[in-house]
Amino acid sequence: MIVAATLPLLLEHGDRVTSRQIAEAAGIAEGTIFRAFADKDEIIAAVVEAALDPAPLEAALAGIPTDLAFEEVLVAAIATIQQRVIDTWRLVSSVGTRFHEMARRPVADSDALVRIFAAHRDRITKEPIAAARLLRALTLSTTHPMLAGEPMSPDELMRLFLHGVGTKDSPC
């Protein structure tokens, strides 16, 4: 409850958010916060940790019906990954550099994304795990504000992923 209430406050106020604001947003007395957390930094660390938890992303990707057309499934997966990139960037940018080390962690393979590619194995030339890694890398690199200007739309990214940057008449 405290962690969930703090996230939007961090996005709005950054690490300048006050414990009073957190208490009001959580609907609790300010003193209650400090029975659960030693200080404000511990709350911020808990919010960052919760935001970086891969389980919600995996659940969202697993919820994409794989019986849709491959292109539709990819667009939905890309949109989901893009939102995760943007949300994570916004949070990490708002909390100050002392919390940045928490955000540095290797990206684990997404079993849900691998399952999406496995369900459409006849449409890909790479192994599902390799395709999943490539899609995540492409989505990250074309969405992250420090790597790309304006993010590509999920549909544009899907077409780039499936067809590259060549023209229809380009020899492969």
mmCIF file with all atom_site columns, C-alpha atoms in Angstrom:
data_model
loop_
_atom_site.group_PDB
_atom_site.id
_atom_site.type_symbol
_atom_site.label_atom_id
_atom_site.label_alt_id
_atom_site.label_comp_id
_atom_site.label_asym_id
_atom_site.label_entity_id
_atom_site.label_seq_id
_atom_site.pdbx_PDB_ins_code
_atom_site.Cartn_x
_atom_site.Cartn_y
_atom_site.Cartn_z
_atom_site.occupancy
_atom_site.B_iso_or_equiv
_atom_site.pdbx_formal_charge
_atom_site.auth_seq_id
_atom_site.auth_comp_id
_atom_site.auth_asym_id
_atom_site.auth_atom_id
_atom_site.pdbx_PDB_model_num
ATOM 1   C CA . MET A 1 1   ? 0.000  0.000   0.000   1.00 0.00 ? 1   MET A CA 1
ATOM 2   C CA . ILE A 1 2   ? 2.762  2.485   0.919   1.00 0.00 ? 2   ILE A CA 1
ATOM 3   C CA . VAL A 1 3   ? 4.928  1.437   -2.011  1.00 0.00 ? 3   VAL A CA 1
ATOM 4   C CA . ALA A 1 4   ? 2.035  1.651   -4.496  1.00 0.00 ? 4   ALA A CA 1
ATOM 5   C CA . ALA A 1 5   ? 0.988  5.067   -3.163  1.00 0.00 ? 5   ALA A CA 1
ATOM 6   C CA . THR A 1 6   ? 4.557  6.364   -3.408  1.00 0.00 ? 6   THR A CA 1
ATOM 7   C CA . LEU A 1 7   ? 5.177  5.519   -7.067  1.00 0.00 ? 7   LEU A CA 1
ATOM 8   C CA . PRO A 1 8   ? 3.046  8.301   -8.607  1.00 0.00 ? 8   PRO A CA 1
ATOM 9   C CA . LEU A 1 9   ? 4.453  10.757  -6.059  1.00 0.00 ? 9   LEU A CA 1
ATOM 10  C CA . LEU A 1 10  ? 8.010  9.875   -7.069  1.00 0.00 ? 10  LEU A CA 1
ATOM 11  C CA . LEU A 1 11  ? 7.124  10.407  -10.711 1.00 0.00 ? 11  LEU A CA 1
ATOM 12  C CA . GLU A 1 12  ? 5.685  13.817  -9.875  1.00 0.00 ? 12  GLU A CA 1
ATOM 13  C CA . HIS A 1 13  ? 8.057  15.063  -7.163  1.00 0.00 ? 13  HIS A CA 1
ATOM 14  C CA . GLY A 1 14  ? 11.114 12.859  -7.470  1.00 0.00 ? 14  GLY A CA 1
ATOM 15  C CA . ASP A 1 15  ? 13.074 12.118  -4.332  1.00 0.00 ? 15  ASP A CA 1
ATOM 16  C CA . ARG A 1 16  ? 11.865 15.444  -2.910  1.00 0.00 ? 16  ARG A CA 1
ATOM 17  C CA . VAL A 1 17  ? 8.572  13.755  -2.044  1.00 0.00 ? 17  VAL A CA 1
ATOM 18  C CA . THR A 1 18  ? 7.801  14.116  1.654   1.00 0.00 ? 18  THR A CA 1
ATOM 19  C CA . SER A 1 19  ? 6.731  11.441  4.095   1.00 0.00 ? 19  SER A CA 1
ATOM 20  C CA . ARG A 1 20  ? 3.633  13.556  4.714   1.00 0.00 ? 20  ARG A CA 1
ATOM 21  C CA . GLN A 1 21  ? 2.696  13.349  1.015   1.00 0.00 ? 21  GLN A CA 1
ATOM 22  C CA . ILE A 1 22  ? 3.262  9.606   1.082   1.00 0.00 ? 22  ILE A CA 1
ATOM 23  C CA . ALA A 1 23  ? 1.094  9.180   4.175   1.00 0.00 ? 23  ALA A CA 1
ATOM 24  C CA . GLU A 1 24  ? -1.719 11.242  2.661   1.00 0.00 ? 24  GLU A CA 1
ATOM 25  C CA . ALA A 1 25  ? -1.586 9.279   -0.596  1.00 0.00 ? 25  ALA A CA 1
ATOM 26  C CA . ALA A 1 26  ? -1.598 5.975   1.297   1.00 0.00 ? 26  ALA A CA 1
ATOM 27  C CA . GLY A 1 27  ? -4.394 7.125   3.612   1.00 0.00 ? 27  GLY A CA 1
ATOM 28  C CA . ILE A 1 28  ? -2.371 6.452   6.755   1.00 0.00 ? 28  ILE A CA 1
ATOM 29  C CA . ALA A 1 29  ? -0.773 8.428   9.561   1.00 0.00 ? 29  ALA A CA 1
ATOM 30  C CA . GLU A 1 30  ? 2.753  9.622   8.851   1.00 0.00 ? 30  GLU A CA 1
ATOM 31  C CA . GLY A 1 31  ? 4.108  7.668   11.817  1.00 0.00 ? 31  GLY A CA 1
ATOM 32  C CA . THR A 1 32  ? 2.763  4.434   10.338  1.00 0.00 ? 32  THR A CA 1
ATOM 33  C CA . ILE A 1 33  ? 5.227  4.759   7.480   1.00 0.00 ? 33  ILE A CA 1
ATOM 34  C CA . PHE A 1 34  ? 8.158  4.576   9.853   1.00 0.00 ? 34  PHE A CA 1
ATOM 35  C CA . ARG A 1 35  ? 6.916  1.402   11.476  1.00 0.00 ? 35  ARG A CA 1
ATOM 36  C CA . ALA A 1 36  ? 7.334  -0.265  8.091   1.00 0.00 ? 36  ALA A CA 1
ATOM 37  C CA . PHE A 1 37  ? 10.364 1.664   6.753   1.00 0.00 ? 37  PHE A CA 1
ATOM 38  C CA . ALA A 1 38  ? 13.401 3.106   8.505   1.00 0.00 ? 38  ALA A CA 1
ATOM 39  C CA . ASP A 1 39  ? 13.420 6.284   6.417   1.00 0.00 ? 39  ASP A CA 1
ATOM 40  C CA . LYS A 1 40  ? 12.283 7.821   3.143   1.00 0.00 ? 40  LYS A CA 1
ATOM 41  C CA . ASP A 1 41  ? 15.234 6.360   1.232   1.00 0.00 ? 41  ASP A CA 1
ATOM 42  C CA . GLU A 1 42  ? 14.109 2.879   2.244   1.00 0.00 ? 42  GLU A CA 1
ATOM 43  C CA . ILE A 1 43  ? 10.649 3.615   0.841   1.00 0.00 ? 43  ILE A CA 1
ATOM 44  C CA . ILE A 1 44  ? 12.140 4.884   -2.425  1.00 0.00 ? 44  ILE A CA 1
ATOM 45  C CA . ALA A 1 45  ? 14.342 1.799   -2.646  1.00 0.00 ? 45  ALA A CA 1
ATOM 46  C CA . ALA A 1 46  ? 11.271 -0.411  -2.143  1.00 0.00 ? 46  ALA A CA 1
ATOM 47  C CA . VAL A 1 47  ? 9.405  1.441   -4.913  1.00 0.00 ? 47  VAL A CA 1
ATOM 48  C CA . VAL A 1 48  ? 12.335 1.066   -7.314  1.00 0.00 ? 48  VAL A CA 1
ATOM 49  C CA . GLU A 1 49  ? 12.647 -2.613  -6.441  1.00 0.00 ? 49  GLU A CA 1
ATOM 50  C CA . ALA A 1 50  ? 8.917  -3.182  -7.003  1.00 0.00 ? 50  ALA A CA 1
ATOM 51  C CA . ALA A 1 51  ? 8.997  -1.289  -10.311 1.00 0.00 ? 51  ALA A CA 1
ATOM 52  C CA . LEU A 1 52  ? 11.891 -3.422  -11.563 1.00 0.00 ? 52  LEU A CA 1
ATOM 53  C CA . ASP A 1 53  ? 10.195 -6.694  -10.622 1.00 0.00 ? 53  ASP A CA 1
ATOM 54  C CA . PRO A 1 54  ? 9.888  -8.615  -13.922 1.00 0.00 ? 54  PRO A CA 1
ATOM 55  C CA . ALA A 1 55  ? 6.765  -10.532 -12.803 1.00 0.00 ? 55  ALA A CA 1
ATOM 56  C CA . PRO A 1 56  ? 4.201  -7.915  -13.939 1.00 0.00 ? 56  PRO A CA 1
ATOM 57  C CA . LEU A 1 57  ? 5.861  -7.671  -17.361 1.00 0.00 ? 57  LEU A CA 1
ATOM 58  C CA . GLU A 1 58  ? 5.894  -11.459 -17.666 1.00 0.00 ? 58  GLU A CA 1
ATOM 59  C CA . ALA A 1 59  ? 2.222  -11.616 -16.665 1.00 0.00 ? 59  ALA A CA 1
ATOM 60  C CA . ALA A 1 60  ? 1.283  -8.967  -19.214 1.00 0.00 ? 60  ALA A CA 1
ATOM 61  C CA . LEU A 1 61  ? 3.198  -10.744 -21.986 1.00 0.00 ? 61  LEU A CA 1
ATOM 62  C CA . ALA A 1 62  ? 1.725  -14.102 -20.961 1.00 0.00 ? 62  ALA A CA 1
ATOM 63  C CA . GLY A 1 63  ? -1.742 -12.552 -21.215 1.00 0.00 ? 63  GLY A CA 1
ATOM 64  C CA . ILE A 1 64  ? -1.337 -11.813 -24.924 1.00 0.00 ? 64  ILE A CA 1
ATOM 65  C CA . PRO A 1 65  ? -3.357 -14.421 -26.838 1.00 0.00 ? 65  PRO A CA 1
ATOM 66  C CA . THR A 1 66  ? -0.986 -16.316 -29.110 1.00 0.00 ? 66  THR A CA 1
ATOM 67  C CA . ASP A 1 67  ? -3.807 -17.419 -31.404 1.00 0.00 ? 67  ASP A CA 1
ATOM 68  C CA . LEU A 1 68  ? -3.972 -13.930 -32.928 1.00 0.00 ? 68  LEU A CA 1
ATOM 69  C CA . ALA A 1 69  ? -2.132 -13.154 -36.140 1.00 0.00 ? 69  ALA A CA 1
ATOM 70  C CA . PHE A 1 70  ? 1.625  -13.103 -35.539 1.00 0.00 ? 70  PHE A CA 1
ATOM 71  C CA . GLU A 1 71  ? 1.838  -9.404  -36.402 1.00 0.00 ? 71  GLU A CA 1
ATOM 72  C CA . GLU A 1 72  ? -0.908 -8.569  -33.893 1.00 0.00 ? 72  GLU A CA 1
ATOM 73  C CA . VAL A 1 73  ? 0.809  -10.576 -31.170 1.00 0.00 ? 73  VAL A CA 1
ATOM 74  C CA . LEU A 1 74  ? 4.094  -8.786  -31.851 1.00 0.00 ? 74  LEU A CA 1
ATOM 75  C CA . VAL A 1 75  ? 2.452  -5.349  -31.767 1.00 0.00 ? 75  VAL A CA 1
ATOM 76  C CA . ALA A 1 76  ? 0.871  -6.172  -28.407 1.00 0.00 ? 76  ALA A CA 1
ATOM 77  C CA . ALA A 1 77  ? 4.183  -7.494  -27.036 1.00 0.00 ? 77  ALA A CA 1
ATOM 78  C CA . ILE A 1 78  ? 6.095  -4.458  -28.294 1.00 0.00 ? 78  ILE A CA 1
ATOM 79  C CA . ALA A 1 79  ? 3.555  -2.060  -26.777 1.00 0.00 ? 79  ALA A CA 1
ATOM 80  C CA . THR A 1 80  ? 3.864  -3.876  -23.456 1.00 0.00 ? 80  THR A CA 1
ATOM 81  C CA . ILE A 1 81  ? 7.665  -3.785  -23.494 1.00 0.00 ? 81  ILE A CA 1
ATOM 82  C CA . GLN A 1 82  ? 7.697  -0.145  -24.586 1.00 0.00 ? 82  GLN A CA 1
ATOM 83  C CA . GLN A 1 83  ? 5.476  0.833   -21.681 1.00 0.00 ? 83  GLN A CA 1
ATOM 84  C CA . ARG A 1 84  ? 7.804  -0.974  -19.297 1.00 0.00 ? 84  ARG A CA 1
ATOM 85  C CA . VAL A 1 85  ? 10.842 0.857   -20.738 1.00 0.00 ? 85  VAL A CA 1
ATOM 86  C CA . ILE A 1 86  ? 9.119  4.236   -20.453 1.00 0.00 ? 86  ILE A CA 1
ATOM 87  C CA . ASP A 1 87  ? 7.793  3.603   -16.937 1.00 0.00 ? 87  ASP A CA 1
ATOM 88  C CA . THR A 1 88  ? 11.177 2.388   -15.705 1.00 0.00 ? 88  THR A CA 1
ATOM 89  C CA . TRP A 1 89  ? 12.986 5.325   -17.304 1.00 0.00 ? 89  TRP A CA 1
ATOM 90  C CA . ARG A 1 90  ? 10.586 7.835   -15.760 1.00 0.00 ? 90  ARG A CA 1
ATOM 91  C CA . LEU A 1 91  ? 11.008 6.341   -12.312 1.00 0.00 ? 91  LEU A CA 1
ATOM 92  C CA . VAL A 1 92  ? 14.781 5.976   -12.406 1.00 0.00 ? 92  VAL A CA 1
ATOM 93  C CA . SER A 1 93  ? 15.084 9.516   -13.769 1.00 0.00 ? 93  SER A CA 1
ATOM 94  C CA . SER A 1 94  ? 12.985 10.904  -10.948 1.00 0.00 ? 94  SER A CA 1
ATOM 95  C CA . VAL A 1 95  ? 14.640 9.293   -7.916  1.00 0.00 ? 95  VAL A CA 1
ATOM 96  C CA . GLY A 1 96  ? 18.136 10.708  -8.037  1.00 0.00 ? 96  GLY A CA 1
ATOM 97  C CA . THR A 1 97  ? 21.464 9.126   -8.771  1.00 0.00 ? 97  THR A CA 1
ATOM 98  C CA . ARG A 1 98  ? 21.906 7.405   -5.412  1.00 0.00 ? 98  ARG A CA 1
ATOM 99  C CA . PHE A 1 99  ? 19.247 4.884   -6.485  1.00 0.00 ? 99  PHE A CA 1
ATOM 100 C CA . HIS A 1 100 ? 20.578 4.293   -9.998  1.00 0.00 ? 100 HIS A CA 1
ATOM 101 C CA . GLU A 1 101 ? 22.784 1.385   -8.987  1.00 0.00 ? 101 GLU A CA 1
ATOM 102 C CA . MET A 1 102 ? 19.631 -0.523  -7.991  1.00 0.00 ? 102 MET A CA 1
ATOM 103 C CA . ALA A 1 103 ? 18.418 -0.305  -11.582 1.00 0.00 ? 103 ALA A CA 1
ATOM 104 C CA . ARG A 1 104 ? 21.556 -1.872  -13.011 1.00 0.00 ? 104 ARG A CA 1
ATOM 105 C CA . ARG A 1 105 ? 20.846 -5.507  -13.384 1.00 0.00 ? 105 ARG A CA 1
ATOM 106 C CA . PRO A 1 106 ? 21.049 -7.977  -16.201 1.00 0.00 ? 106 PRO A CA 1
ATOM 107 C CA . VAL A 1 107 ? 17.902 -8.405  -18.226 1.00 0.00 ? 107 VAL A CA 1
ATOM 108 C CA . ALA A 1 108 ? 16.629 -11.932 -17.813 1.00 0.00 ? 108 ALA A CA 1
ATOM 109 C CA . ASP A 1 109 ? 15.107 -13.809 -20.697 1.00 0.00 ? 109 ASP A CA 1
ATOM 110 C CA . SER A 1 110 ? 11.340 -13.543 -20.869 1.00 0.00 ? 110 SER A CA 1
ATOM 111 C CA . ASP A 1 111 ? 9.742  -16.977 -20.855 1.00 0.00 ? 111 ASP A CA 1
ATOM 112 C CA . ALA A 1 112 ? 6.429  -15.430 -21.916 1.00 0.00 ? 112 ALA A CA 1
ATOM 113 C CA . LEU A 1 113 ? 8.029  -13.742 -24.929 1.00 0.00 ? 113 LEU A CA 1
ATOM 114 C CA . VAL A 1 114 ? 9.812  -16.962 -25.866 1.00 0.00 ? 114 VAL A CA 1
ATOM 115 C CA . ARG A 1 115 ? 6.430  -18.754 -25.734 1.00 0.00 ? 115 ARG A CA 1
ATOM 116 C CA . ILE A 1 116 ? 4.973  -16.151 -28.107 1.00 0.00 ? 116 ILE A CA 1
ATOM 117 C CA . PHE A 1 117 ? 7.700  -16.889 -30.642 1.00 0.00 ? 117 PHE A CA 1
ATOM 118 C CA . ALA A 1 118 ? 7.433  -20.633 -30.091 1.00 0.00 ? 118 ALA A CA 1
ATOM 119 C CA . ALA A 1 119 ? 3.694  -20.451 -30.848 1.00 0.00 ? 119 ALA A CA 1
ATOM 120 C CA . HIS A 1 120 ? 4.574  -18.845 -34.197 1.00 0.00 ? 120 HIS A CA 1
ATOM 121 C CA . ARG A 1 121 ? 7.673  -20.928 -34.922 1.00 0.00 ? 121 ARG A CA 1
ATOM 122 C CA . ASP A 1 122 ? 6.708  -21.288 -38.560 1.00 0.00 ? 122 ASP A CA 1
ATOM 123 C CA . ARG A 1 123 ? 7.003  -17.492 -39.022 1.00 0.00 ? 123 ARG A CA 1
ATOM 124 C CA . ILE A 1 124 ? 10.554 -17.028 -37.716 1.00 0.00 ? 124 ILE A CA 1
ATOM 125 C CA . THR A 1 125 ? 14.027 -18.026 -38.868 1.00 0.00 ? 125 THR A CA 1
ATOM 126 C CA . LYS A 1 126 ? 15.692 -17.855 -35.447 1.00 0.00 ? 126 LYS A CA 1
ATOM 127 C CA . GLU A 1 127 ? 15.156 -19.962 -32.377 1.00 0.00 ? 127 GLU A CA 1
ATOM 128 C CA . PRO A 1 128 ? 12.357 -18.521 -30.208 1.00 0.00 ? 128 PRO A CA 1
ATOM 129 C CA . ILE A 1 129 ? 14.763 -17.459 -27.442 1.00 0.00 ? 129 ILE A CA 1
ATOM 130 C CA . ALA A 1 130 ? 16.998 -15.631 -29.942 1.00 0.00 ? 130 ALA A CA 1
ATOM 131 C CA . ALA A 1 131 ? 13.983 -13.934 -31.515 1.00 0.00 ? 131 ALA A CA 1
ATOM 132 C CA . ALA A 1 132 ? 12.738 -12.878 -28.070 1.00 0.00 ? 132 ALA A CA 1
ATOM 133 C CA . ARG A 1 133 ? 16.120 -11.391 -27.199 1.00 0.00 ? 133 ARG A CA 1
ATOM 134 C CA . LEU A 1 134 ? 16.306 -9.533  -30.507 1.00 0.00 ? 134 LEU A CA 1
ATOM 135 C CA . LEU A 1 135 ? 12.809 -8.102  -30.120 1.00 0.00 ? 135 LEU A CA 1
ATOM 136 C CA . ARG A 1 136 ? 13.538 -6.882  -26.582 1.00 0.00 ? 136 ARG A CA 1
ATOM 137 C CA . ALA A 1 137 ? 16.839 -5.334  -27.657 1.00 0.00 ? 137 ALA A CA 1
ATOM 138 C CA . LEU A 1 138 ? 15.278 -3.594  -30.649 1.00 0.00 ? 138 LEU A CA 1
ATOM 139 C CA . THR A 1 139 ? 12.341 -2.361  -28.592 1.00 0.00 ? 139 THR A CA 1
ATOM 140 C CA . LEU A 1 140 ? 14.603 -1.050  -25.827 1.00 0.00 ? 140 LEU A CA 1
ATOM 141 C CA . SER A 1 141 ? 16.993 0.678   -28.204 1.00 0.00 ? 141 SER A CA 1
ATOM 142 C CA . THR A 1 142 ? 14.239 2.370   -30.189 1.00 0.00 ? 142 THR A CA 1
ATOM 143 C CA . THR A 1 143 ? 12.180 3.368   -27.137 1.00 0.00 ? 143 THR A CA 1
ATOM 144 C CA . HIS A 1 144 ? 14.619 4.424   -24.394 1.00 0.00 ? 144 HIS A CA 1
ATOM 145 C CA . PRO A 1 145 ? 14.719 8.246   -24.270 1.00 0.00 ? 145 PRO A CA 1
ATOM 146 C CA . MET A 1 146 ? 18.524 8.303   -23.991 1.00 0.00 ? 146 MET A CA 1
ATOM 147 C CA . LEU A 1 147 ? 18.941 6.074   -27.050 1.00 0.00 ? 147 LEU A CA 1
ATOM 148 C CA . ALA A 1 148 ? 16.161 7.243   -29.347 1.00 0.00 ? 148 ALA A CA 1
ATOM 149 C CA . GLY A 1 149 ? 14.416 10.505  -30.011 1.00 0.00 ? 149 GLY A CA 1
ATOM 150 C CA . GLU A 1 150 ? 10.731 9.847   -30.393 1.00 0.00 ? 150 GLU A CA 1
ATOM 151 C CA . PRO A 1 151 ? 9.833  6.177   -29.840 1.00 0.00 ? 151 PRO A CA 1
ATOM 152 C CA . MET A 1 152 ? 8.631  4.264   -32.856 1.00 0.00 ? 152 MET A CA 1
ATOM 153 C CA . SER A 1 153 ? 5.051  3.051   -32.749 1.00 0.00 ? 153 SER A CA 1
ATOM 154 C CA . PRO A 1 154 ? 4.540  -0.635  -31.940 1.00 0.00 ? 154 PRO A CA 1
ATOM 155 C CA . ASP A 1 155 ? 3.338  -1.197  -35.511 1.00 0.00 ? 155 ASP A CA 1
ATOM 156 C CA . GLU A 1 156 ? 6.440  0.477   -36.999 1.00 0.00 ? 156 GLU A CA 1
ATOM 157 C CA . LEU A 1 157 ? 8.674  -1.562  -34.715 1.00 0.00 ? 157 LEU A CA 1
ATOM 158 C CA . MET A 1 158 ? 6.910  -4.786  -35.644 1.00 0.00 ? 158 MET A CA 1
ATOM 159 C CA . ARG A 1 159 ? 7.473  -4.057  -39.335 1.00 0.00 ? 159 ARG A CA 1
ATOM 160 C CA . LEU A 1 160 ? 11.130 -3.154  -38.730 1.00 0.00 ? 160 LEU A CA 1
ATOM 161 C CA . PHE A 1 161 ? 11.623 -6.341  -36.710 1.00 0.00 ? 161 PHE A CA 1
ATOM 162 C CA . LEU A 1 162 ? 10.021 -8.580  -39.317 1.00 0.00 ? 162 LEU A CA 1
ATOM 163 C CA . HIS A 1 163 ? 11.207 -6.881  -42.504 1.00 0.00 ? 163 HIS A CA 1
ATOM 164 C CA . GLY A 1 164 ? 14.316 -4.845  -41.652 1.00 0.00 ? 164 GLY A CA 1
ATOM 165 C CA . VAL A 1 165 ? 15.147 -1.529  -43.244 1.00 0.00 ? 165 VAL A CA 1
ATOM 166 C CA . GLY A 1 166 ? 15.451 -2.651  -46.854 1.00 0.00 ? 166 GLY A CA 1
ATOM 167 C CA . THR A 1 167 ? 12.937 -2.047  -49.602 1.00 0.00 ? 167 THR A CA 1
ATOM 168 C CA . LYS A 1 168 ? 10.671 -4.707  -51.016 1.00 0.00 ? 168 LYS A CA 1
ATOM 169 C CA . ASP A 1 169 ? 12.989 -4.971  -54.001 1.00 0.00 ? 169 ASP A CA 1
ATOM 170 C CA . SER A 1 170 ? 16.242 -5.246  -52.002 1.00 0.00 ? 170 SER A CA 1
ATOM 171 C CA . PRO A 1 171 ? 18.123 -8.504  -52.510 1.00 0.00 ? 171 PRO A CA 1
ATOM 172 C CA . CYS A 1 172 ? 18.536 -10.412 -49.269 1.00 0.00 ? 172 CYS A CA 1
#
